[in-house]
Amino acid sequence: MAGWHPGSWRSKTALQQVEYPDPAALQAVLNELTVLPPLVTALEVDTLREQLAEAACGRRFLLQGGDCAERFEDCREDVIKNRLKVLLQMSVVLVYGLQMPVVRIGRFAGQYAKPRSRPAECRGGVTLPSYRGDSINGQAFTAEARTPDPRRLITAYRCSAIILNLVRALGEGGFADLHNVDYWNLDFAGHSSFYGEYRAIITRMRDALRFAETVSGQPVGGLRRVDFFTCHEALYLPYEEAMTRPSKYREGMYNLSTHFPWIGRRTLQLEGAHAEYMRGICNPVGMKVGPDLSPAELRGLVHHLNPNKTPGRLTLITRLGVNNIERMLPPIVDAVRATGHQVLWCCDPMHGNTERTKDGYKTRRFDNILGELALAFDIHASMGITLGGVHFELAGEDVTECIGGASGINEADLRRAYHTSVDPRLNASQSLEMALRIVSKYKQMQ
Ligand code: PEP
Ligand code: CO
């Protein structure tokens, strides 16, 4: 890759970076990270790329989901397990309804750095640096918490390793086994009106499984374990650079802090540092495509990030908003089609539908989220291409951050369990309901 090395982004303009008060302390941390073991392997990264290539052709479906911003305090067994349960419930519904294998990518084990619209926040006449995610600074509105601390990068690495360890153990060790679906029940989600729909799917699947195992006299293979891949926004580039390693068995350099890094809307510029960094790594990468990205720039980025047209390399995660998608998605699809590249199209119906209530809560409406998704399915189908995945911000907890859904969360409920540190997430019930609605939409279209 001409002129590229893990630090070549340093010659470009890098937006959303951090000024540390003590650059020598930052350098010491980066040196420490450079010799710490990788969190994922190049082999896994390659497997994911192959699976995403299949999703791009409509032979698999991508489910990407998790926190907007992970917090160190959520590195806890219950939080990790509950989020995994929701993703497992959703994926089983999707597998059954879409009749396709599902690729599960968690927004976890590294989603600790956040881009912000404003570098500083002002409250009651006091101005402090904005919160930029737990890997950078603290959320409390004090000068001490908001001062970037490089040791947080090490904590982010450690929490990622701990989370990944439990996720891998749960994925392998019986918890994710389709025979044990009852392990995935969430105490608080059983009352929702659509829960019966989920139970009916589980019962049908169990019956089919029992039948197959009775007839063949042996267990159906491949159901005992599931793969979870990880993703995060590759935002703070010195961290990503420190985690970029050569592979012993493959050619090229891999970001081994995560399987799937993505470039966020705010740092996606053709001439920018983030595109430069991503251009040289072998991971499959995502790009968040927002309303402000011109089709011409998108075309340039597609060539820039995937000059060899490697299958599975590029996922375009569109986040246009329910009011923009009909107008904006067709020219985007046309522009990419004109490049001759096959990309995986994924819909993020969260980030274009954020609003603020009169009480100041950032929220999203279930109906707008579902509305954008349904339109994405229709528009892609009418243009003869596959919508191969969905991207959600969700929690395994009974939070009240998004409005609507069968449980009827309204504006007044937001103050009850609003825990996110950045964007509002679907709670466990809303997430499962969303998976069921995706399946209904998909079936309607067949
Ligand atoms: C995010 O995914 O949390 C995010 C900031 O998204 P976007 O870059 O699409 O705004
Ligand atoms: Co977000």
CSV table of C-alpha atoms and ligand atoms in Angstrom, one decimal:
chain,number,residue,atom,x,y,z
A,1,MET,CA,0.0,0.0,0.0
A,2,ALA,CA,2.0,3.0,-1.3
A,3,GLY,CA,3.1,5.4,1.3
A,4,TRP,CA,1.1,3.8,4.1
A,5,HIS,CA,2.3,2.8,7.5
A,6,PRO,CA,0.3,2.7,10.8
A,7,GLY,CA,1.4,6.3,11.6
A,8,SER,CA,1.0,7.8,8.1
A,9,TRP,CA,-2.2,9.4,9.2
A,10,ARG,CA,-0.1,11.9,11.2
A,11,SER,CA,0.7,13.9,8.1
A,12,LYS,CA,-3.1,14.5,7.5
A,13,THR,CA,-5.7,16.6,9.4
A,14,ALA,CA,-7.1,14.5,12.2
A,15,LEU,CA,-10.4,15.8,13.6
A,16,GLN,CA,-11.8,15.0,17.0
A,17,GLN,CA,-8.4,14.3,18.5
A,18,VAL,CA,-7.3,15.1,22.1
A,19,GLU,CA,-4.8,17.5,23.7
A,20,TYR,CA,-3.1,15.9,26.6
A,21,PRO,CA,-1.6,18.2,29.3
A,22,ASP,CA,1.5,15.9,29.5
A,23,PRO,CA,2.5,14.5,26.1
A,24,ALA,CA,5.3,12.5,27.6
A,25,ALA,CA,2.8,10.6,29.8
A,26,LEU,CA,0.7,9.9,26.7
A,27,GLN,CA,3.8,8.6,24.8
A,28,ALA,CA,4.6,6.3,27.7
A,29,VAL,CA,1.1,4.8,27.6
A,30,LEU,CA,1.2,4.3,23.8
A,31,ASN,CA,4.5,2.5,24.2
A,32,GLU,CA,2.9,0.3,26.8
A,33,LEU,CA,0.0,-0.5,24.6
A,34,THR,CA,2.2,-1.3,21.6
A,35,VAL,CA,3.6,-4.3,23.5
A,36,LEU,CA,0.4,-5.5,25.1
A,37,PRO,CA,-1.1,-8.6,23.4
A,38,PRO,CA,-3.7,-8.2,20.7
A,39,LEU,CA,-7.4,-8.5,21.6
A,40,VAL,CA,-8.4,-10.3,18.5
A,41,THR,CA,-6.6,-12.4,15.9
A,42,ALA,CA,-6.0,-11.8,12.2
A,43,LEU,CA,-7.6,-15.1,11.4
A,44,GLU,CA,-10.9,-14.0,13.1
A,45,VAL,CA,-10.7,-10.7,11.3
A,46,ASP,CA,-10.4,-12.5,8.0
A,47,THR,CA,-13.3,-14.8,8.8
A,48,LEU,CA,-15.5,-11.8,9.5
A,49,ARG,CA,-14.5,-10.2,6.2
A,50,GLU,CA,-15.6,-13.4,4.4
A,51,GLN,CA,-18.9,-13.4,6.3
A,52,LEU,CA,-19.5,-9.8,5.5
A,53,ALA,CA,-18.8,-10.5,1.8
A,54,GLU,CA,-21.6,-13.1,2.0
A,55,ALA,CA,-23.9,-10.6,3.7
A,56,ALA,CA,-23.2,-8.2,0.8
A,57,CYS,CA,-24.6,-10.8,-1.6
A,58,GLY,CA,-27.7,-11.5,0.5
A,59,ARG,CA,-26.5,-14.8,1.9
A,60,ARG,CA,-26.1,-13.6,5.5
A,61,PHE,CA,-27.6,-10.8,7.5
A,62,LEU,CA,-25.6,-8.4,9.8
A,63,LEU,CA,-26.8,-7.5,13.2
A,64,GLN,CA,-24.6,-4.8,14.7
A,65,GLY,CA,-25.5,-3.4,18.1
A,66,GLY,CA,-24.6,-2.3,21.6
A,67,ASP,CA,-23.9,0.9,23.5
A,68,CYS,CA,-23.4,4.3,22.0
A,69,ALA,CA,-20.6,4.8,24.5
A,70,GLU,CA,-19.4,2.0,26.8
A,71,ARG,CA,-18.5,3.0,30.3
A,72,PHE,CA,-15.8,1.5,32.5
A,73,GLU,CA,-18.4,1.1,35.3
A,74,ASP,CA,-20.4,-1.2,33.0
A,75,CYS,CA,-17.6,-3.7,32.8
A,76,ARG,CA,-19.8,-6.0,35.0
A,77,GLU,CA,-21.1,-9.5,34.6
A,78,ASP,CA,-24.8,-8.6,34.5
A,79,VAL,CA,-24.4,-5.8,32.0
A,80,ILE,CA,-22.3,-7.9,29.6
A,81,LYS,CA,-24.6,-10.9,29.9
A,82,ASN,CA,-27.8,-9.0,29.5
A,83,ARG,CA,-26.5,-7.3,26.3
A,84,LEU,CA,-25.5,-10.6,25.0
A,85,LYS,CA,-28.9,-12.1,25.8
A,86,VAL,CA,-30.7,-9.3,23.8
A,87,LEU,CA,-28.4,-9.8,20.8
A,88,LEU,CA,-28.9,-13.6,21.0
A,89,GLN,CA,-32.7,-13.2,21.2
A,90,MET,CA,-32.7,-10.7,18.3
A,91,SER,CA,-30.4,-12.9,16.2
A,92,VAL,CA,-32.5,-16.0,16.7
A,93,VAL,CA,-35.6,-14.1,15.5
A,94,LEU,CA,-33.7,-12.9,12.5
A,95,VAL,CA,-32.2,-16.3,11.6
A,96,TYR,CA,-35.7,-17.8,11.9
A,97,GLY,CA,-37.5,-15.1,10.1
A,98,LEU,CA,-35.0,-14.2,7.4
A,99,GLN,CA,-33.9,-17.9,6.9
A,100,MET,CA,-30.3,-16.8,6.8
A,101,PRO,CA,-27.3,-17.0,9.1
A,102,VAL,CA,-26.7,-13.9,11.1
A,103,VAL,CA,-23.4,-12.2,11.6
A,104,ARG,CA,-23.3,-10.7,15.1
A,105,ILE,CA,-21.1,-7.7,15.8
A,106,GLY,CA,-21.3,-6.1,19.2
A,107,ARG,CA,-20.6,-2.4,19.7
A,108,PHE,CA,-18.6,-3.5,22.7
A,109,ALA,CA,-15.1,-4.3,24.0
A,110,GLY,CA,-13.7,-1.0,22.8
A,111,GLN,CA,-16.4,1.5,22.1
A,112,TYR,CA,-14.9,4.0,24.5
A,113,ALA,CA,-14.1,7.1,22.4
A,114,LYS,CA,-16.8,9.5,21.3
A,115,PRO,CA,-16.8,12.4,18.7
A,116,ARG,CA,-18.5,15.5,20.0
A,117,SER,CA,-20.2,18.4,18.1
A,118,ARG,CA,-18.6,20.9,20.5
A,119,PRO,CA,-15.1,20.8,22.0
A,120,ALA,CA,-16.3,22.4,25.2
A,121,GLU,CA,-19.4,22.4,27.4
A,122,CYS,CA,-20.8,25.3,29.3
A,123,ARG,CA,-22.9,24.9,32.4
A,124,GLY,CA,-23.9,27.8,34.7
A,125,GLY,CA,-21.2,30.0,33.4
A,126,VAL,CA,-18.5,27.4,33.7
A,127,THR,CA,-16.8,26.0,30.6
A,128,LEU,CA,-15.0,22.7,30.6
A,129,PRO,CA,-13.8,20.3,27.8
A,130,SER,CA,-16.6,18.1,26.5
A,131,TYR,CA,-16.8,14.5,27.6
A,132,ARG,CA,-15.1,12.4,24.9
A,133,GLY,CA,-15.7,8.9,26.1
A,134,ASP,CA,-14.3,6.9,29.0
A,135,SER,CA,-11.0,6.2,27.2
A,136,ILE,CA,-10.3,9.9,27.1
A,137,ASN,CA,-11.8,11.7,30.1
A,138,GLY,CA,-14.5,11.4,32.8
A,139,GLN,CA,-18.1,12.4,32.5
A,140,ALA,CA,-18.5,14.3,35.8
A,141,PHE,CA,-18.6,18.1,35.2
A,142,THR,CA,-15.4,19.0,37.0
A,143,ALA,CA,-12.1,20.2,35.7
A,144,GLU,CA,-10.4,17.2,37.1
A,145,ALA,CA,-12.7,14.6,35.4
A,146,ARG,CA,-12.7,16.5,32.1
A,147,THR,CA,-9.0,16.7,31.8
A,148,PRO,CA,-7.8,14.0,29.4
A,149,ASP,CA,-5.8,11.3,31.2
A,150,PRO,CA,-3.8,8.9,29.1
A,151,ARG,CA,-4.0,6.1,31.7
A,152,ARG,CA,-7.6,5.8,30.6
A,153,LEU,CA,-6.4,4.3,27.4
A,154,ILE,CA,-4.9,1.4,29.3
A,155,THR,CA,-8.1,1.0,31.3
A,156,ALA,CA,-10.1,0.9,28.0
A,157,TYR,CA,-7.8,-1.8,26.7
A,158,ARG,CA,-8.2,-3.8,30.0
A,159,CYS,CA,-12.0,-3.5,30.1
A,160,SER,CA,-12.1,-4.5,26.4
A,161,ALA,CA,-10.0,-7.6,27.2
A,162,ILE,CA,-12.2,-8.5,30.2
A,163,ILE,CA,-15.5,-8.1,28.2
A,164,LEU,CA,-14.1,-10.1,25.3
A,165,ASN,CA,-13.0,-12.8,27.6
A,166,LEU,CA,-16.6,-13.3,29.0
A,167,VAL,CA,-18.2,-12.9,25.6
A,168,ARG,CA,-16.0,-15.6,24.2
A,169,ALA,CA,-16.6,-17.9,27.1
A,170,LEU,CA,-20.4,-17.4,26.8
A,171,GLY,CA,-20.3,-17.9,23.1
A,172,GLU,CA,-18.5,-21.2,23.4
A,173,GLY,CA,-19.7,-22.7,26.6
A,174,GLY,CA,-23.3,-23.7,26.4
A,175,PHE,CA,-24.8,-20.2,27.2
A,176,ALA,CA,-25.3,-19.5,23.5
A,177,ASP,CA,-26.3,-23.0,22.7
A,178,LEU,CA,-29.7,-23.0,20.8
A,179,HIS,CA,-30.8,-25.9,23.1
A,180,ASN,CA,-30.5,-23.5,26.0
A,181,VAL,CA,-32.6,-20.6,24.8
A,182,ASP,CA,-34.1,-20.2,28.3
A,183,TYR,CA,-30.8,-18.9,29.5
A,184,TRP,CA,-31.4,-15.8,27.5
A,185,ASN,CA,-34.6,-14.8,29.2
A,186,LEU,CA,-34.6,-11.4,30.8
A,187,ASP,CA,-36.7,-11.1,33.9
A,188,PHE,CA,-38.1,-7.7,33.1
A,189,ALA,CA,-38.8,-8.3,29.4
A,190,GLY,CA,-41.4,-11.1,29.8
A,191,HIS,CA,-44.5,-8.8,30.2
A,192,SER,CA,-44.4,-7.1,26.8
A,193,SER,CA,-47.3,-7.8,24.5
A,194,PHE,CA,-45.1,-9.1,21.7
A,195,TYR,CA,-43.2,-11.5,23.9
A,196,GLY,CA,-45.7,-14.2,22.9
A,197,GLU,CA,-44.5,-13.8,19.3
A,198,TYR,CA,-40.9,-14.5,20.4
A,199,ARG,CA,-42.0,-17.5,22.5
A,200,ALA,CA,-43.9,-18.9,19.5
A,201,ILE,CA,-40.8,-18.7,17.4
A,202,ILE,CA,-38.7,-20.4,20.1
A,203,THR,CA,-41.3,-23.2,20.4
A,204,ARG,CA,-41.4,-23.8,16.7
A,205,MET,CA,-37.6,-23.9,16.5
A,206,ARG,CA,-37.4,-26.2,19.5
A,207,ASP,CA,-39.9,-28.6,17.9
A,208,ALA,CA,-38.0,-28.6,14.6
A,209,LEU,CA,-34.8,-29.3,16.5
A,210,ARG,CA,-36.2,-32.1,18.5
A,211,PHE,CA,-37.7,-33.6,15.4
A,212,ALA,CA,-34.4,-33.5,13.5
A,213,GLU,CA,-32.5,-34.9,16.4
A,214,THR,CA,-35.0,-37.7,17.0
A,215,VAL,CA,-35.0,-38.7,13.3
A,216,SER,CA,-31.2,-38.6,12.9
A,217,GLY,CA,-30.5,-40.0,16.4
A,218,GLN,CA,-27.8,-37.4,16.9
A,219,PRO,CA,-27.6,-33.7,17.9
A,220,VAL,CA,-27.8,-31.1,15.1
A,221,GLY,CA,-24.3,-29.8,14.6
A,222,GLY,CA,-23.2,-26.2,14.8
A,223,LEU,CA,-25.7,-25.1,17.4
A,224,ARG,CA,-23.6,-25.3,20.5
A,225,ARG,CA,-21.6,-22.2,20.0
A,226,VAL,CA,-21.9,-18.8,18.3
A,227,ASP,CA,-19.4,-16.2,17.2
A,228,PHE,CA,-19.6,-12.7,18.4
A,229,PHE,CA,-17.4,-10.2,16.7
A,230,THR,CA,-16.5,-6.7,18.1
A,231,CYS,CA,-16.5,-3.3,16.6
A,232,HIS,CA,-15.9,0.3,17.6
A,233,GLU,CA,-15.5,3.7,16.1
A,234,ALA,CA,-11.8,4.1,15.2
A,235,LEU,CA,-11.7,7.6,16.5
A,236,TYR,CA,-8.7,8.3,18.6
A,237,LEU,CA,-6.0,7.3,16.2
A,238,PRO,CA,-2.9,7.0,18.4
A,239,TYR,CA,-4.7,4.1,20.2
A,240,GLU,CA,-5.7,2.5,17.0
A,241,GLU,CA,-2.1,2.9,15.7
A,242,ALA,CA,-0.6,1.3,18.8
A,243,MET,CA,-2.9,-1.7,18.3
A,244,THR,CA,-2.0,-2.1,14.6
A,245,ARG,CA,0.1,-5.2,14.1
A,246,PRO,CA,1.5,-7.4,11.4
A,247,SER,CA,0.2,-10.9,11.2
A,248,LYS,CA,2.5,-13.9,11.4
A,249,TYR,CA,0.5,-15.9,8.9
A,250,ARG,CA,-1.0,-13.2,6.6
A,251,GLU,CA,0.4,-10.3,4.7
A,252,GLY,CA,-0.4,-6.8,5.8
A,253,MET,CA,-1.2,-5.0,8.9
A,254,TYR,CA,-4.3,-5.5,11.1
A,255,ASN,CA,-6.0,-3.5,13.8
A,256,LEU,CA,-6.1,-6.1,16.4
A,257,SER,CA,-8.0,-4.1,19.0
A,258,THR,CA,-11.3,-5.0,17.3
A,259,HIS,CA,-12.6,-7.1,14.4
A,260,PHE,CA,-14.4,-4.2,12.7
A,261,PRO,CA,-13.5,-0.6,13.1
A,262,TRP,CA,-15.6,2.1,11.5
A,263,ILE,CA,-15.2,5.7,10.6
A,264,GLY,CA,-17.8,8.0,12.1
A,265,ARG,CA,-19.7,10.6,10.2
A,266,ARG,CA,-17.7,13.5,11.7
A,267,THR,CA,-14.3,12.1,10.7
A,268,LEU,CA,-15.1,10.7,7.3
A,269,GLN,CA,-13.1,13.0,4.9
A,270,LEU,CA,-11.3,11.7,1.8
A,271,GLU,CA,-8.2,13.8,2.7
A,272,GLY,CA,-8.5,13.2,6.4
A,273,ALA,CA,-6.4,11.2,8.8
A,274,HIS,CA,-9.0,8.6,9.6
A,275,ALA,CA,-9.4,7.6,5.9
A,276,GLU,CA,-5.6,7.5,5.7
A,277,TYR,CA,-5.3,5.2,8.7
A,278,MET,CA,-8.1,2.9,7.6
A,279,ARG,CA,-6.9,2.6,4.0
A,280,GLY,CA,-3.9,0.5,5.0
A,281,ILE,CA,-5.3,-2.0,7.5
A,282,CYS,CA,-6.7,-5.4,6.4
A,283,ASN,CA,-9.8,-5.4,8.6
A,284,PRO,CA,-13.2,-5.0,7.1
A,285,VAL,CA,-14.2,-1.4,7.8
A,286,GLY,CA,-17.4,0.6,8.1
A,287,MET,CA,-18.2,4.1,7.0
A,288,LYS,CA,-21.1,6.0,8.5
A,289,VAL,CA,-22.8,7.8,5.7
A,290,GLY,CA,-24.7,10.8,6.8
A,291,PRO,CA,-26.8,13.4,5.0
A,292,ASP,CA,-23.8,15.8,4.7
A,293,LEU,CA,-21.6,13.4,2.7
A,294,SER,CA,-21.8,14.1,-1.0
A,295,PRO,CA,-22.2,11.2,-3.5
A,296,ALA,CA,-19.0,12.4,-5.2
A,297,GLU,CA,-17.0,12.3,-2.0
A,298,LEU,CA,-18.4,8.9,-1.1
A,299,ARG,CA,-17.3,7.6,-4.5
A,300,GLY,CA,-13.8,8.8,-3.8
A,301,LEU,CA,-13.8,7.2,-0.4
A,302,VAL,CA,-15.0,3.8,-1.7
A,303,HIS,CA,-12.0,3.8,-4.2
A,304,HIS,CA,-9.6,5.1,-1.5
A,305,LEU,CA,-10.5,2.5,1.1
A,306,ASN,CA,-10.9,-0.5,-1.2
A,307,PRO,CA,-8.7,0.0,-4.2
A,308,ASN,CA,-8.5,-3.8,-4.8
A,309,LYS,CA,-12.2,-4.3,-4.5
A,310,THR,CA,-11.7,-6.9,-1.8
A,311,PRO,CA,-15.1,-8.6,-1.1
A,312,GLY,CA,-16.4,-7.9,2.4
A,313,ARG,CA,-14.0,-5.0,3.0
A,314,LEU,CA,-16.4,-2.1,3.0
A,315,THR,CA,-19.7,-1.7,4.9
A,316,LEU,CA,-21.7,1.5,4.3
A,317,ILE,CA,-23.7,2.2,7.3
A,318,THR,CA,-26.3,4.8,6.2
A,319,ARG,CA,-27.8,7.0,9.0
A,320,LEU,CA,-29.9,9.5,7.1
A,321,GLY,CA,-33.0,10.0,9.2
A,322,VAL,CA,-36.6,9.0,8.4
A,323,ASN,CA,-37.2,12.4,6.8
A,324,ASN,CA,-34.2,12.3,4.5
A,325,ILE,CA,-33.8,8.7,3.5
A,326,GLU,CA,-36.2,8.7,0.5
A,327,ARG,CA,-34.5,11.7,-1.0
A,328,MET,CA,-30.9,10.9,-0.1
A,329,LEU,CA,-30.4,7.2,-0.3
A,330,PRO,CA,-31.1,6.7,-4.0
A,331,PRO,CA,-28.3,9.0,-5.2
A,332,ILE,CA,-25.9,7.4,-2.7
A,333,VAL,CA,-26.7,4.0,-3.9
A,334,ASP,CA,-26.3,5.1,-7.5
A,335,ALA,CA,-23.0,6.8,-6.8
A,336,VAL,CA,-21.6,3.6,-5.2
A,337,ARG,CA,-23.0,1.4,-7.9
A,338,ALA,CA,-21.2,3.5,-10.5
A,339,THR,CA,-17.9,2.6,-8.9
A,340,GLY,CA,-18.5,-1.1,-9.7
A,341,HIS,CA,-17.7,-2.0,-6.0
A,342,GLN,CA,-19.8,-4.4,-4.1
A,343,VAL,CA,-20.3,-3.1,-0.6
A,344,LEU,CA,-22.4,-4.3,2.3
A,345,TRP,CA,-25.3,-1.9,2.9
A,346,CYS,CA,-26.3,-1.6,6.5
A,347,CYS,CA,-28.9,0.7,7.9
A,348,ASP,CA,-28.3,2.6,11.2
A,349,PRO,CA,-31.8,4.0,11.9
A,350,MET,CA,-30.6,5.6,15.2
A,351,HIS,CA,-28.3,8.5,14.5
A,352,GLY,CA,-30.4,10.4,11.9
A,353,ASN,CA,-33.5,10.3,14.3
A,354,THR,CA,-32.2,11.9,17.4
A,355,GLU,CA,-34.2,14.7,18.9
A,356,ARG,CA,-34.3,16.6,22.2
A,357,THR,CA,-37.4,16.8,24.4
A,358,LYS,CA,-38.5,20.0,26.1
A,359,ASP,CA,-36.9,18.6,29.3
A,360,GLY,CA,-33.6,18.4,27.5
A,361,TYR,CA,-33.4,14.6,27.1
A,362,LYS,CA,-31.8,13.3,23.9
A,363,THR,CA,-34.2,10.7,22.6
A,364,ARG,CA,-35.4,8.7,19.6
A,365,ARG,CA,-38.8,7.5,18.7
A,366,PHE,CA,-39.4,3.8,18.1
A,367,ASP,CA,-41.6,4.6,15.1
A,368,ASN,CA,-39.0,6.8,13.5
A,369,ILE,CA,-36.4,4.2,13.9
A,370,LEU,CA,-38.7,1.5,12.5
A,371,GLY,CA,-39.8,4.0,9.8
A,372,GLU,CA,-36.3,4.6,8.5
A,373,LEU,CA,-35.6,0.8,8.5
A,374,ALA,CA,-38.7,0.0,6.6
A,375,LEU,CA,-37.9,2.7,4.0
A,376,ALA,CA,-34.4,1.4,3.8
A,377,PHE,CA,-35.7,-2.1,3.0
A,378,ASP,CA,-38.1,-0.7,0.3
A,379,ILE,CA,-35.6,1.6,-1.3
A,380,HIS,CA,-32.8,-1.0,-1.5
A,381,ALA,CA,-35.3,-3.5,-3.0
A,382,SER,CA,-36.6,-1.1,-5.5
A,383,MET,CA,-33.1,-0.4,-6.7
A,384,GLY,CA,-32.3,-4.1,-7.0
A,385,ILE,CA,-29.7,-4.2,-4.2
A,386,THR,CA,-29.6,-6.0,-0.9
A,387,LEU,CA,-29.9,-4.3,2.5
A,388,GLY,CA,-27.6,-6.7,4.3
A,389,GLY,CA,-27.6,-5.4,7.8
A,390,VAL,CA,-28.9,-3.3,10.6
A,391,HIS,CA,-27.1,-1.2,13.3
A,392,PHE,CA,-28.6,-0.4,16.6
A,393,GLU,CA,-27.7,1.4,19.8
A,394,LEU,CA,-29.2,-0.9,22.5
A,395,ALA,CA,-28.9,-2.0,26.0
A,396,GLY,CA,-29.7,-5.3,27.8
A,397,GLU,CA,-31.2,-3.3,30.7
A,398,ASP,CA,-34.7,-2.0,31.2
A,399,VAL,CA,-33.6,1.6,30.4
A,400,THR,CA,-36.0,4.4,29.3
A,401,GLU,CA,-34.1,6.3,26.7
A,402,CYS,CA,-36.1,5.9,23.5
A,403,ILE,CA,-39.8,6.7,23.3
A,404,GLY,CA,-42.4,4.2,22.0
A,405,GLY,CA,-42.7,0.5,21.3
A,406,ALA,CA,-45.3,-1.8,22.7
A,407,SER,CA,-44.3,-1.0,26.3
A,408,GLY,CA,-45.5,2.5,25.6
A,409,ILE,CA,-42.5,4.5,27.0
A,410,ASN,CA,-43.4,8.2,26.8
A,411,GLU,CA,-41.6,11.4,27.4
A,412,ALA,CA,-42.3,11.4,31.1
A,413,ASP,CA,-40.8,7.9,31.5
A,414,LEU,CA,-37.4,9.2,30.2
A,415,ARG,CA,-36.4,10.5,33.7
A,416,ARG,CA,-37.0,7.0,35.2
A,417,ALA,CA,-34.0,5.1,33.9
A,418,TYR,CA,-32.0,7.3,31.5
A,419,HIS,CA,-28.5,5.9,31.9
A,420,THR,CA,-26.7,6.4,28.6
A,421,SER,CA,-23.7,8.7,28.7
A,422,VAL,CA,-24.1,9.9,25.1
A,423,ASP,CA,-27.0,8.6,22.8
A,424,PRO,CA,-30.3,7.0,23.8
A,425,ARG,CA,-30.5,3.2,23.3
A,426,LEU,CA,-33.4,0.9,22.7
A,427,ASN,CA,-34.0,-1.2,25.8
A,428,ALA,CA,-34.2,-5.0,25.8
A,429,SER,CA,-37.9,-5.1,25.0
A,430,GLN,CA,-37.7,-2.5,22.3
A,431,SER,CA,-34.8,-4.3,20.7
A,432,LEU,CA,-36.5,-7.6,20.6
A,433,GLU,CA,-39.7,-6.0,19.3
A,434,MET,CA,-37.6,-4.3,16.6
A,435,ALA,CA,-36.2,-7.6,15.5
A,436,LEU,CA,-39.7,-9.0,15.2
A,437,ARG,CA,-40.8,-6.0,13.2
A,438,ILE,CA,-37.8,-6.4,10.8
A,439,VAL,CA,-38.9,-9.9,10.2
A,440,SER,CA,-42.5,-8.9,9.5
A,441,LYS,CA,-41.3,-6.2,7.1
A,442,TYR,CA,-39.0,-8.7,5.3
A,443,LYS,CA,-41.8,-11.3,5.0
A,444,GLN,CA,-44.2,-8.7,3.6
A,445,MET,CA,-41.7,-8.0,0.9
A,446,GLN,CA,-41.2,-11.6,-0.2
B,1,PEP,C1,-22.2,6.6,16.8
B,1,PEP,O1,-22.3,5.6,16.1
B,1,PEP,O2,-22.3,6.6,18.1
B,1,PEP,C2,-22.0,7.9,16.1
B,1,PEP,C3,-21.5,8.9,16.7
B,1,PEP,O3,-22.5,7.8,14.9
B,1,PEP,P1,-22.3,8.8,13.6
B,1,PEP,O4,-20.8,8.9,13.4
B,1,PEP,O5,-23.1,8.1,12.6
B,1,PEP,O6,-23.0,10.1,14.1
B,2,CO,CO,-24.3,7.1,19.1
